[in-house]
C-alpha cells in the first residue's frame, strides 16, 4: 500500500513539472533564448563589422565612419547616424524603411554625438536569414559593429523580443513560426549593464527602456510582464556581449585612427 | 581619422608604381605568383539555396528563391531565371545605395550570360503546366566585401547556391484532379535543380605597358590595371562567355594563353564547388534523421518529449547542424551564469561525426 501511495505522489510530481514546463516547438522553456553567436571583424573593407546570429536568424552589420559632412536636414553641430537596411531578397520597401528609422533612433541615443560634430557614420545592415526576432538581432549586430569600429558610445544597447501566447504565457526570443502564431510580440531594447568605477554601495541606476516596438494587441499587465522578463534576459545577454566584445580589444590596431 | 574621412579609395602614385615594378619581377603585393588564385572558402547557410563565398578578402552572399508564375509567351514550356546584383554599401565606401551602377550591371550580365546562354540551368524541367505555370528562379547576389575580383566570387556564389537550392514538389490533386498542390518541404522532399555543367568565370588583369597578366586581381591591382578579361569556361573545355570591355589592347597570343590557364583554373574551382556541395548534402541528410535524444535545433519535424530525467543532460547534448555552429545552453533563469564566452558548450562525447564547420566564427 505504501509503495502504491509513493508511486501516486511521484506521478503527480511529474505531471506538475510537465505542466510548469510549457512546451515550445523547439523544446526551449518559456524563459530560454536561442544560442547567440557573435563575431566581430568579419569584413575587411568596412571600418567596423559584426555578425550576430540568434538561432537561425543571422544579420551582418558594417560601419563606415565618421565621414565628413552631414546630410541636408541634419544638425551640423552633432554627428549624424545613417542606417541602410538591406533585405535578403527583393527591393527595399516600407518594412525596411521602418526598421531603418527604429535602428537610427536607437543608435542615436547610445552614440556620443558631440565627439565628432558635422560627420556622418553609416551603418549598413544585411539580413542573411530571418527566423524571428529580426530587429533585435540587427540592433545587437549594429552595436557590436559600432564597438568594432571604435565609434564612441555611452553604453551598449541590448535587444530582445518577447511574445504573448494565446494561453497567456510569455515566451522569450520567439522563432518566426511563434511570432506569426502568437497574438502579440514586443521588441525591447535596454541599455547594457554598467560596470562603473563608483564605489560599492552606491546607487545603481535604474534601467530605462531605450526602444519598445509592439505588434499586436496585449493587455497592460501582459506588457509589463514582458518588460520584466525582457529586462532580466537583457541583463544576462549584456554580460555575454561584454565578455565577447572584450576578447578582441587590443588585437587589431590597423583600423584605429 | 583622415583616412576615414575619405569617402572613396584613392591610391597614391607611389603605391601604383610599386605594384607595377614588383610585377615586372613576377612578385605580387600579397605574395602570390601571377597565376595563383586566392584562398576560396564556400559556406552554406541554414536554408537551401543560400551560399556565402570568400575569395581572399572578397565576400559574396547568394540567395536563390523560386516562385510559380505564368511563362513567357514565346517559351511556354520553359521556366526562367533572373539574376539581381546588389553592390551593398558595406562592401566599399564608394558604393552608393540605390540603383545599381555600371559595375553592378556588368557583373550581373556576365554571370547571367554564363548561365543562360550556355544552358547550364535546365529550364525545361522547371515547367509545371505548359503555358500556364512555370517556376521562376530568382538569384540575389549581395556583394558584402570588395577585396577585388567580384565577378569570379559572385559567379561561384551563384553556382553554389543553385546547386543547393531545392524547389517544392508539385502534384495534381483536389476533387477533379486539376488542382495544383504545392507540397511544403516537410510533407514531400523538395527537388534540386538540374544543372548540366558549371560555367566558372576566371578574371585576368593586364597591368602596365608590358602586358603583364595577373589572375584574380585584388582591389589594389584593380586600381592599377589597364584592362581586364573575364573568361567563363566549364570543365568540358567549352568557352561559355568572354568579356573584355575596353581597356588596353592585348596581343592575341596573350589571350590564348589566358584561355588555356583559365580552363585549368575552372577545373580546380569546379571540383572545389562540388566538394562543398557534397558535404552540404551529407549534412542535410543527416539532419533529416529523427533522433531519440531531445536536443535543441536538431530537427524541426521531431516532437519534443520533455522528460524530467533528461533535463540535466540537455547541457551536454550533441547538436548536429549545418554550416553555422549552433550550440544550446539552458538559460532558464537570469541567475545562471553557465555559459562560456561564445555560448559554446563543448560536447562531452561525440557519437556522430560532427560537421567540420568551426571556421565560421573567426
Coordinates of C-alpha atoms in Angstrom, one line a residue:
Chain A
X1 CA 0.0 0.0 0.0
X2 CA 2.8 2.4 0.9
X3 CA 4.6 1.7 -2.3
X4 CA 1.4 2.4 -4.3
X5 CA 1.0 5.6 -2.4
X6 CA 4.5 6.7 -3.2
X7 CA 4.1 5.9 -6.9
X8 CA 1.0 8.1 -7.0
X9 CA 2.8 11.0 -5.4
X10 CA 5.7 10.5 -7.9
X11 CA 3.4 10.6 -10.9
X12 CA 1.7 13.7 -9.6
X13 CA 5.0 15.4 -9.2
X14 CA 6.0 14.6 -12.8
X15 CA 2.6 15.9 -14.0
X16 CA 3.1 19.1 -12.1
X17 CA 6.6 19.5 -13.5
X18 CA 5.4 18.9 -17.0
X19 CA 2.6 21.4 -16.7
X20 CA 5.0 24.1 -15.5
X21 CA 7.3 23.5 -18.5
X22 CA 5.4 24.9 -21.4
X23 CA 6.4 23.1 -24.5
X24 CA 7.7 25.2 -27.3
X25 CA 8.1 23.8 -30.8
X26 CA 11.9 23.5 -30.5
X27 CA 12.0 22.3 -26.9
X28 CA 13.0 25.5 -25.2
X29 CA 11.5 26.7 -21.9
X30 CA 9.5 29.9 -21.8
X31 CA 12.5 31.8 -20.4
X32 CA 15.2 30.4 -22.7
X33 CA 16.6 32.4 -25.5
X34 CA 18.2 30.8 -28.5
X35 CA 22.0 30.5 -28.5
X36 CA 23.9 33.5 -29.7
X37 CA 27.0 33.6 -32.0
X38 CA 28.6 37.0 -32.2
X39 CA 31.6 37.5 -34.4
X40 CA 33.5 40.8 -34.8
X41 CA 35.6 41.9 -37.7
X42 CA 34.1 39.8 -40.4
X43 CA 34.6 42.3 -43.2
X44 CA 37.9 43.8 -44.4
X45 CA 37.0 47.0 -46.1
X46 CA 34.5 48.2 -43.6
X47 CA 35.8 50.2 -40.6
X48 CA 33.8 48.0 -38.2
X49 CA 31.8 44.9 -38.8
X50 CA 30.0 42.2 -36.8
X51 CA 27.8 39.3 -37.5
X52 CA 25.1 38.3 -35.0
X53 CA 23.2 35.0 -35.1
X54 CA 20.4 34.1 -32.7
X55 CA 19.5 30.6 -33.5
X56 CA 18.7 30.6 -37.3
X57 CA 18.3 34.4 -37.5
X58 CA 21.5 35.9 -38.8
X59 CA 22.4 39.5 -39.5
X60 CA 25.7 41.2 -40.7
X61 CA 26.3 44.8 -39.8
X62 CA 29.0 47.1 -41.1
X63 CA 30.0 50.6 -40.0
X64 CA 31.8 53.2 -42.1
X65 CA 32.7 56.4 -40.4
X66 CA 32.9 59.1 -39.3
X67 CA 32.8 60.6 -42.8
X68 CA 32.9 64.3 -43.4
X69 CA 29.7 66.3 -43.6
X70 CA 26.2 65.6 -42.6
X71 CA 23.1 65.1 -44.6
X72 CA 21.0 68.1 -45.7
X73 CA 18.3 68.2 -42.9
X74 CA 20.6 67.1 -40.1
X75 CA 22.0 69.2 -37.4
X76 CA 25.7 70.0 -38.2
X77 CA 26.5 70.6 -34.6
X78 CA 26.2 66.9 -33.9
X79 CA 27.3 63.7 -35.5
X80 CA 24.8 62.2 -37.9
X81 CA 23.9 58.5 -38.0
X82 CA 22.7 57.0 -41.3
X83 CA 21.2 53.5 -41.5
X84 CA 20.9 51.4 -44.6
X85 CA 18.9 48.1 -44.3
X86 CA 19.3 45.5 -47.0
X87 CA 16.7 42.7 -47.0
X88 CA 17.6 39.2 -48.0
X89 CA 15.8 39.2 -51.4
X90 CA 13.7 41.8 -53.2
X91 CA 13.5 45.5 -53.2
X92 CA 13.6 47.6 -50.1
X93 CA 10.1 48.6 -49.1
X94 CA 8.1 50.1 -46.3
X95 CA 9.1 47.5 -43.8
X96 CA 12.8 48.2 -44.4
X97 CA 12.2 52.0 -44.0
X98 CA 10.6 51.3 -40.7
X99 CA 13.5 49.2 -39.5
X100 CA 16.0 51.8 -40.6
X101 CA 14.1 54.5 -38.7
X102 CA 13.9 52.5 -35.5
X103 CA 17.5 51.5 -35.7
X104 CA 18.6 55.0 -36.4
X105 CA 16.7 56.4 -33.4
X106 CA 18.0 53.6 -31.1
X107 CA 21.6 54.1 -32.2
X108 CA 21.4 57.9 -31.9
X109 CA 20.5 57.5 -28.2
X110 CA 23.6 55.4 -27.5
X111 CA 26.2 57.2 -29.5
X112 CA 28.1 60.2 -28.2
X113 CA 27.0 62.7 -30.8
X114 CA 29.1 65.6 -29.7
X115 CA 32.5 64.0 -30.1
X116 CA 32.7 64.3 -33.9
X117 CA 30.3 67.1 -35.0
X118 CA 29.5 67.5 -38.6
X119 CA 30.3 64.0 -39.5
X120 CA 28.2 61.0 -40.8
X121 CA 28.5 57.5 -39.5
X122 CA 26.9 54.9 -41.8
X123 CA 25.6 51.6 -40.5
X124 CA 24.7 49.0 -43.1
X125 CA 22.7 46.0 -42.1
X126 CA 22.4 42.9 -44.3
X127 CA 19.8 40.3 -43.4
X128 CA 21.2 36.8 -44.0
X129 CA 18.4 34.8 -42.6
X130 CA 15.2 35.7 -40.8
X131 CA 13.8 33.3 -38.3
X132 CA 12.1 35.6 -35.8
X133 CA 13.4 38.5 -33.7
X134 CA 15.0 40.1 -36.7
X135 CA 15.1 43.7 -35.5
X136 CA 16.6 42.8 -32.1
X137 CA 19.2 40.8 -33.9
X138 CA 20.0 43.7 -36.1
X139 CA 20.3 46.1 -33.2
X140 CA 22.7 43.8 -31.4
X141 CA 24.8 43.3 -34.6
X142 CA 24.9 47.1 -35.2
X143 CA 26.1 47.8 -31.6
X144 CA 28.8 45.2 -32.0
X145 CA 29.8 46.7 -35.3
X146 CA 30.0 50.2 -33.7
X147 CA 32.3 48.8 -31.0
X148 CA 34.4 47.1 -33.7
X149 CA 34.7 50.5 -35.5
X150 CA 35.6 52.3 -32.3
X151 CA 32.7 54.8 -32.5
X152 CA 32.4 56.4 -29.1
X153 CA 29.3 55.1 -27.3
X154 CA 27.7 55.9 -23.9
X155 CA 26.8 52.3 -23.3
X156 CA 25.7 49.3 -25.4
X157 CA 22.2 48.6 -26.3
X158 CA 20.9 45.0 -25.8
X159 CA 17.8 44.0 -27.6
X160 CA 15.5 41.0 -27.1
X161 CA 12.0 40.0 -28.2
X162 CA 9.1 38.7 -26.0
X163 CA 5.9 37.3 -27.2
X164 CA 2.5 36.7 -25.7
X165 CA 0.9 33.3 -26.5
X166 CA -2.8 32.7 -26.6
X167 CA -2.6 30.8 -23.3
X168 CA -1.3 33.9 -21.5
X169 CA 2.3 32.7 -21.2
X170 CA 5.1 35.0 -22.1
X171 CA 7.9 33.5 -24.3
X172 CA 11.3 34.9 -24.8
X173 CA 13.0 35.1 -28.2
X174 CA 10.3 33.6 -30.4
X175 CA 11.1 32.0 -33.7
X176 CA 9.4 33.1 -36.9
X177 CA 6.7 30.5 -36.6
X178 CA 6.0 31.5 -33.0
X179 CA 6.0 35.2 -34.0
X180 CA 3.4 34.5 -36.6
X181 CA 1.1 32.5 -34.4
X182 CA 1.2 34.5 -31.1
X183 CA -1.3 37.2 -30.6
X184 CA 1.3 39.9 -29.8
X185 CA 5.0 40.4 -29.5
X186 CA 7.3 43.2 -28.5
X187 CA 10.9 44.1 -29.3
X188 CA 12.6 45.7 -26.3
X189 CA 16.0 47.4 -26.2
X190 CA 17.7 48.1 -22.9
X191 CA 21.0 49.8 -22.1
X192 CA 23.6 47.3 -21.1
X193 CA 24.6 46.9 -17.5
X194 CA 27.2 49.4 -16.5
X195 CA 30.4 48.4 -14.8
X196 CA 31.4 51.7 -13.3
X197 CA 34.2 52.9 -11.1
X198 CA 31.8 54.2 -8.5
X199 CA 32.5 52.7 -5.0
X200 CA 30.5 49.8 -3.9
X201 CA 27.2 50.5 -2.2
X202 CA 26.4 53.5 -4.3
X203 CA 23.0 53.7 -6.0
X204 CA 22.5 51.5 -9.1
X205 CA 20.9 53.5 -11.8
X206 CA 17.5 52.3 -12.9
X207 CA 17.5 50.7 -16.4
X208 CA 15.3 52.6 -18.8
X209 CA 13.8 51.2 -22.0
X210 CA 15.6 52.6 -25.0
X211 CA 13.2 51.3 -27.6
X212 CA 10.0 49.3 -27.5
X213 CA 8.1 48.2 -30.7
X214 CA 5.0 46.2 -30.3
X215 CA 3.0 44.2 -32.8
X216 CA -0.5 43.0 -32.0
X217 CA -2.7 43.7 -29.0
X218 CA -1.7 42.9 -25.5
X219 CA -3.1 44.0 -22.1
X220 CA -1.1 46.5 -20.0
X221 CA -0.2 43.8 -17.4
X222 CA 1.0 41.5 -20.1
X223 CA 3.2 44.2 -21.4
X224 CA 4.7 44.8 -18.0
X225 CA 5.4 41.1 -17.6
X226 CA 7.1 41.1 -21.0
X227 CA 9.2 44.1 -19.9
X228 CA 10.2 42.3 -16.7
X229 CA 11.2 39.1 -18.5
X230 CA 13.0 41.2 -21.1
X231 CA 14.9 43.2 -18.6
X232 CA 16.2 40.0 -16.9
X233 CA 17.2 38.4 -20.2
X234 CA 18.8 41.7 -21.3
X235 CA 21.0 41.8 -18.2
X236 CA 22.2 38.3 -18.8
X237 CA 22.7 39.0 -22.5
X238 CA 24.7 42.2 -21.8
X239 CA 27.1 40.2 -19.7
X240 CA 27.7 37.9 -22.6
X241 CA 28.1 40.8 -25.0
X242 CA 30.6 42.5 -22.8
X243 CA 32.7 39.3 -22.5
X244 CA 32.6 38.5 -26.1
X245 CA 33.5 42.1 -27.2
X246 CA 36.2 42.4 -24.6
X247 CA 38.2 39.5 -26.1
X248 CA 39.4 41.1 -29.3
X249 CA 40.2 44.5 -27.9
X250 CA 43.8 45.4 -28.4
X251 CA 44.2 42.9 -31.2
X252 CA 43.7 44.9 -34.3
X253 CA 45.3 48.3 -34.3
X254 CA 45.3 48.9 -38.0
X255 CA 41.8 50.3 -38.1
X256 CA 42.5 52.9 -35.4
X257 CA 42.6 56.5 -36.5
Chain B
X1 CA 40.9 59.9 -38.7
X2 CA 41.9 61.4 -42.1
X3 CA 41.8 58.1 -43.7
X4 CA 38.3 57.5 -42.5
X5 CA 37.1 60.9 -43.7
X6 CA 37.8 59.9 -47.3
X7 CA 34.6 58.5 -48.9
X8 CA 36.4 56.5 -51.5
X9 CA 39.5 54.6 -52.1
X10 CA 42.3 56.5 -53.8
X11 CA 45.8 55.1 -54.3
X12 CA 48.9 57.2 -54.2
X13 CA 51.3 57.3 -57.1
X14 CA 54.0 55.6 -55.1
X15 CA 51.7 52.6 -54.4
X16 CA 50.8 52.3 -58.0
X17 CA 54.4 52.4 -59.2
X18 CA 55.4 49.9 -56.5
X19 CA 52.8 47.4 -57.7
X20 CA 53.9 47.7 -61.3
X21 CA 57.6 47.5 -60.6
X22 CA 57.1 44.4 -58.4
X23 CA 55.1 42.7 -61.1
X24 CA 58.0 43.2 -63.6
X25 CA 59.9 40.8 -61.3
X26 CA 56.8 38.5 -61.0
X27 CA 56.1 39.5 -57.5
X28 CA 52.6 40.4 -56.4
X29 CA 51.8 42.6 -53.4
X30 CA 50.1 39.8 -51.4
X31 CA 52.9 37.3 -52.1
X32 CA 51.1 35.2 -54.8
X33 CA 52.6 34.2 -58.1
X34 CA 50.9 35.8 -61.2
X35 CA 48.6 32.8 -61.9
X36 CA 47.6 31.9 -58.4
X37 CA 44.1 32.2 -57.0
X38 CA 43.5 33.4 -53.5
X39 CA 42.0 31.1 -50.9
X40 CA 38.5 30.1 -51.8
X41 CA 36.0 29.2 -49.0
X42 CA 32.5 28.2 -49.8
X43 CA 30.0 28.0 -46.9
X44 CA 26.3 27.4 -46.9
X45 CA 23.5 29.0 -44.9
X46 CA 20.9 27.0 -43.0
X47 CA 18.3 27.3 -45.7
X48 CA 18.6 25.6 -49.1
X49 CA 19.8 27.8 -51.8
X50 CA 21.9 30.2 -49.8
X51 CA 25.7 30.3 -50.1
X52 CA 28.5 32.5 -48.8
X53 CA 31.8 32.6 -50.7
X54 CA 35.0 34.1 -49.5
X55 CA 37.8 34.6 -52.1
X56 CA 40.7 36.2 -50.2
X57 CA 39.2 39.4 -48.8
X58 CA 36.2 39.4 -51.2
X59 CA 32.9 38.1 -49.7
X60 CA 29.7 37.5 -51.6
X61 CA 26.4 36.0 -50.4
X62 CA 23.9 34.5 -52.8
X63 CA 20.3 33.6 -52.2
X64 CA 18.2 31.5 -54.6
X65 CA 14.4 31.6 -54.4
X66 CA 11.7 30.4 -56.7
X67 CA 8.0 31.1 -57.3
X68 CA 5.3 29.9 -59.7
X69 CA 4.5 32.4 -62.4
X70 CA 2.9 32.3 -65.9
X71 CA 5.6 31.7 -68.5
X72 CA 6.8 34.0 -71.3
X73 CA 4.6 33.8 -74.4
X74 CA 7.3 32.7 -76.7
X75 CA 8.5 30.0 -74.4
X76 CA 5.5 28.3 -72.9
X77 CA 7.4 25.2 -71.9
X78 CA 10.3 26.7 -70.1
X79 CA 10.9 28.3 -66.7
X80 CA 13.0 31.3 -66.3
X81 CA 15.7 32.6 -64.0
X82 CA 16.9 36.2 -63.3
X83 CA 19.9 37.5 -61.5
X84 CA 19.8 40.5 -59.2
X85 CA 23.1 42.0 -58.2
X86 CA 23.4 44.3 -55.1
X87 CA 26.6 46.1 -54.5
X88 CA 26.0 46.7 -50.8
X89 CA 27.4 49.9 -49.4
X90 CA 29.1 47.8 -46.8
X91 CA 31.4 46.4 -49.4
X92 CA 33.2 49.6 -50.4
X93 CA 33.0 53.1 -49.1
X94 CA 32.4 54.3 -52.7
X95 CA 29.3 52.1 -53.3
X96 CA 26.2 54.1 -53.1
X97 CA 22.8 52.7 -52.0
X98 CA 20.0 52.8 -54.5
X99 CA 20.1 52.0 -58.2
X100 CA 22.8 49.6 -59.3
X101 CA 25.7 51.4 -61.0
X102 CA 27.6 50.3 -64.2
X103 CA 29.8 47.8 -62.4
X104 CA 26.9 46.1 -60.8
X105 CA 25.0 45.8 -64.0
X106 CA 28.1 44.5 -65.9
X107 CA 28.7 41.9 -63.2
X108 CA 25.1 40.8 -63.3
X109 CA 25.2 40.5 -67.1
X110 CA 28.5 38.4 -67.1
X111 CA 27.1 35.9 -64.6
X112 CA 23.8 35.8 -66.4
X113 CA 25.4 35.2 -69.8
X114 CA 27.5 32.4 -68.4
X115 CA 24.5 30.6 -67.0
X116 CA 21.8 31.3 -69.6
X117 CA 23.4 31.1 -73.0
X118 CA 25.4 28.0 -72.1
X119 CA 22.1 26.4 -70.9
X120 CA 23.8 25.4 -67.6
X121 CA 20.5 25.5 -65.7
X122 CA 17.8 23.3 -67.3
X123 CA 14.8 25.5 -67.8
X124 CA 12.5 22.9 -69.3
X125 CA 12.4 20.9 -66.1
X126 CA 11.0 24.0 -64.4
X127 CA 7.8 23.8 -66.3
X128 CA 4.8 22.6 -64.3
X129 CA 1.8 23.3 -66.5
X130 CA 2.8 24.1 -70.1
X131 CA 1.6 27.6 -71.0
X132 CA 0.2 28.3 -67.6
X133 CA 2.6 27.8 -64.6
X134 CA 6.3 27.6 -64.6
X135 CA 9.0 28.1 -61.9
X136 CA 10.8 31.4 -62.0
X137 CA 14.1 31.2 -60.2
X138 CA 15.5 34.4 -58.7
X139 CA 19.2 34.7 -57.8
X140 CA 20.2 37.5 -55.5
X141 CA 23.9 38.3 -55.3
X142 CA 24.9 40.5 -52.4
X143 CA 28.5 41.8 -52.5
X144 CA 29.4 42.5 -48.9
X145 CA 33.1 42.9 -49.1
X146 CA 35.0 44.3 -52.1
X147 CA 38.5 42.8 -52.0
X148 CA 38.8 42.7 -55.8
X149 CA 37.6 40.3 -58.5
X150 CA 34.0 40.4 -57.6
X151 CA 32.9 38.7 -60.8
X152 CA 34.6 35.4 -60.0
X153 CA 33.4 35.3 -56.4
X154 CA 29.9 36.2 -57.4
X155 CA 29.8 33.5 -60.1
X156 CA 31.0 30.9 -57.7
X157 CA 28.4 32.0 -55.1
X158 CA 25.7 31.8 -57.7
X159 CA 26.7 28.3 -58.8
X160 CA 27.0 27.1 -55.2
X161 CA 23.6 28.5 -54.3
X162 CA 21.9 27.0 -57.4
X163 CA 23.4 23.6 -56.6
X164 CA 21.9 23.5 -53.1
X165 CA 18.6 25.1 -54.0
X166 CA 15.5 22.8 -53.7
X167 CA 12.2 23.7 -55.2
X168 CA 8.9 22.3 -53.7
X169 CA 7.3 19.3 -55.3
X170 CA 4.1 20.0 -57.1
X171 CA 1.4 17.4 -57.9
X172 CA -2.1 17.5 -59.2
X173 CA -4.9 16.7 -56.8
X174 CA -8.1 18.0 -55.5
X175 CA -11.6 17.0 -56.4
X176 CA -11.2 17.0 -60.2
X177 CA -7.5 16.2 -60.3
X178 CA -6.8 19.5 -61.9
X179 CA -5.9 21.5 -58.8
X180 CA -2.2 22.1 -58.3
X181 CA -0.9 21.4 -54.9
X182 CA 2.5 22.7 -53.8
X183 CA 3.8 20.5 -51.1
X184 CA 5.7 22.1 -48.2
X185 CA 9.2 20.6 -47.5
X186 CA 8.2 18.5 -44.5
X187 CA 5.4 16.7 -46.4
X188 CA 7.3 15.9 -49.6
X189 CA 11.0 16.1 -50.2
X190 CA 11.8 19.2 -52.4
X191 CA 13.6 18.7 -55.7
X192 CA 17.0 20.0 -56.7
X193 CA 17.6 22.0 -59.9
X194 CA 19.1 20.2 -62.9
X195 CA 22.4 21.8 -63.7
X196 CA 24.2 20.4 -66.7
X197 CA 27.6 22.0 -66.2
X198 CA 29.3 24.6 -64.1
X199 CA 30.4 27.7 -66.1
X200 CA 33.2 29.2 -64.0
X201 CA 34.4 32.8 -64.5
X202 CA 38.1 33.5 -64.4
X203 CA 39.3 37.1 -64.5
X204 CA 42.7 38.3 -65.7
X205 CA 44.1 41.8 -65.2
X206 CA 46.5 43.5 -67.6
X207 CA 48.9 45.8 -65.8
X208 CA 51.5 48.1 -67.3
X209 CA 52.8 48.6 -70.8
X210 CA 54.5 45.2 -71.0
X211 CA 51.1 43.4 -70.9
X212 CA 51.8 41.7 -67.6
X213 CA 48.9 39.4 -66.8
X214 CA 47.7 38.6 -63.3
X215 CA 44.9 36.3 -62.4
X216 CA 42.3 37.2 -59.7
X217 CA 43.4 40.8 -59.1
X218 CA 42.9 42.3 -55.6
X219 CA 41.4 45.8 -55.3
X220 CA 44.8 47.4 -55.2
X221 CA 45.7 45.7 -58.5
X222 CA 42.3 46.6 -60.0
X223 CA 43.1 50.3 -59.3
X224 CA 46.3 49.9 -61.3
X225 CA 45.4 47.6 -64.1
X226 CA 44.8 49.0 -67.6
X227 CA 42.3 46.4 -68.7
X228 CA 40.7 43.1 -67.7
X229 CA 39.4 39.9 -69.3
X230 CA 36.8 37.6 -67.9
X231 CA 36.6 34.2 -69.4
X232 CA 33.7 31.9 -68.4
X233 CA 34.6 28.2 -69.1
X234 CA 33.5 24.8 -67.9
X235 CA 35.4 21.6 -67.4
X236 CA 34.2 20.2 -70.7
X237 CA 36.5 22.7 -72.4
X238 CA 33.7 24.9 -73.7
X239 CA 34.1 28.6 -73.6
X240 CA 30.8 29.9 -72.4
X241 CA 31.5 33.6 -72.4
X242 CA 34.3 36.1 -72.8
X243 CA 34.1 39.6 -71.6
X244 CA 36.8 42.1 -72.4
X245 CA 35.2 45.6 -72.3
X246 CA 37.7 48.2 -73.5
X247 CA 40.9 48.9 -71.7
X248 CA 44.4 48.4 -73.0
X249 CA 44.9 46.4 -76.2
X250 CA 46.2 42.9 -75.7
X251 CA 48.1 40.6 -78.1
X252 CA 46.2 37.6 -79.5
X253 CA 48.8 35.2 -78.1
X254 CA 48.3 36.6 -74.6
X255 CA 44.5 36.0 -74.9
X256 CA 45.1 32.4 -76.0
X257 CA 47.4 31.8 -73.1
X258 CA 44.8 33.3 -70.7
X259 CA 42.2 30.9 -72.0
X260 CA 44.4 27.9 -71.5
X261 CA 45.2 28.9 -68.0
X262 CA 41.5 29.6 -67.4
X263 CA 40.5 26.1 -68.3
X264 CA 42.9 24.7 -65.8
X265 CA 41.6 27.0 -63.1
X266 CA 38.0 26.3 -64.0
X267 CA 38.6 22.6 -63.3
X268 CA 40.1 23.4 -59.9
X269 CA 37.2 25.7 -58.9
X270 CA 34.5 23.3 -60.2
X271 CA 35.9 20.5 -58.1
X272 CA 36.0 22.8 -55.0
X273 CA 32.4 23.7 -55.5
X274 CA 31.4 20.1 -56.0
X275 CA 33.2 19.0 -52.8
X276 CA 31.5 21.8 -50.8
X277 CA 28.1 20.9 -52.2
X278 CA 28.6 17.2 -51.4
X279 CA 29.4 17.9 -47.8
X280 CA 26.4 20.2 -47.5
X281 CA 24.1 17.5 -48.9
X282 CA 25.6 14.9 -46.5
X283 CA 24.9 17.2 -43.5
X284 CA 21.4 18.0 -44.8
X285 CA 20.5 14.3 -45.0
X286 CA 22.0 13.8 -41.5
X287 CA 19.7 16.5 -40.2
X288 CA 16.7 14.6 -41.5
X289 CA 17.4 11.6 -39.3
X290 CA 15.0 11.7 -36.4
X291 CA 16.9 11.4 -33.2
X292 CA 15.8 9.9 -29.9
X293 CA 17.7 12.4 -27.8
X294 CA 15.6 15.6 -27.5
X295 CA 18.1 18.2 -28.5
X296 CA 17.6 21.8 -29.5
X297 CA 17.5 22.6 -33.2
X298 CA 18.4 19.0 -34.3
X299 CA 15.3 18.6 -36.4
X300 CA 12.2 20.8 -36.6
X301 CA 10.0 17.8 -37.5
X302 CA 10.5 16.0 -34.2
X303 CA 8.0 16.3 -31.4
X304 CA 9.6 17.1 -28.1
X305 CA 9.3 14.9 -25.1
X306 CA 10.4 16.9 -22.1
X307 CA 11.3 14.2 -19.6
X308 CA 12.4 15.4 -16.1
X309 CA 15.2 12.9 -16.2
X310 CA 16.8 14.3 -19.4
X311 CA 16.6 17.9 -18.3
X312 CA 20.0 17.7 -16.7
X313 CA 21.6 16.1 -19.8
X314 CA 20.4 18.9 -22.1
X315 CA 23.5 20.9 -21.5
X316 CA 25.9 18.2 -22.7
X317 CA 23.8 17.2 -25.7
X318 CA 25.4 16.8 -29.0
X319 CA 23.9 19.1 -31.5
X320 CA 24.1 18.4 -35.2
X321 CA 23.6 21.4 -37.5
X322 CA 24.5 22.7 -40.9
X323 CA 27.3 25.1 -41.7
X324 CA 26.9 27.5 -38.8
X325 CA 27.9 26.4 -35.3
X326 CA 24.8 26.1 -33.2
X327 CA 25.0 25.2 -29.6
X328 CA 22.5 25.3 -26.8
X329 CA 22.7 26.4 -23.3
X330 CA 19.9 26.2 -20.8
X331 CA 19.4 29.7 -19.5
X332 CA 16.4 29.1 -17.5
X333 CA 16.7 32.0 -15.1
X334 CA 18.9 35.1 -15.0
X335 CA 20.8 33.8 -12.0
X336 CA 22.5 31.0 -14.1
X337 CA 25.9 32.0 -15.3
X338 CA 26.8 28.9 -17.0
X339 CA 27.8 29.9 -20.5
X340 CA 31.3 30.4 -21.8
X341 CA 32.4 33.2 -24.0
X342 CA 30.8 32.4 -27.3
X343 CA 27.9 30.4 -25.8
X344 CA 29.8 27.3 -26.9
X345 CA 29.2 24.1 -24.9
X346 CA 31.8 21.6 -25.8
X347 CA 30.1 18.2 -26.2
X348 CA 31.2 15.7 -23.7
X349 CA 31.0 12.8 -26.0
X350 CA 30.9 12.6 -29.8
X351 CA 28.7 9.8 -31.0
X352 CA 28.2 11.1 -34.5
X353 CA 30.6 12.8 -36.9
X354 CA 30.3 16.4 -36.2
X355 CA 30.3 18.8 -39.2
X356 CA 33.7 20.5 -39.6
X357 CA 32.3 24.0 -39.5
X358 CA 34.4 25.7 -36.9
X359 CA 35.7 28.1 -39.5
X360 CA 32.5 30.1 -39.3
X361 CA 33.3 32.0 -36.1
X362 CA 36.6 33.6 -36.9

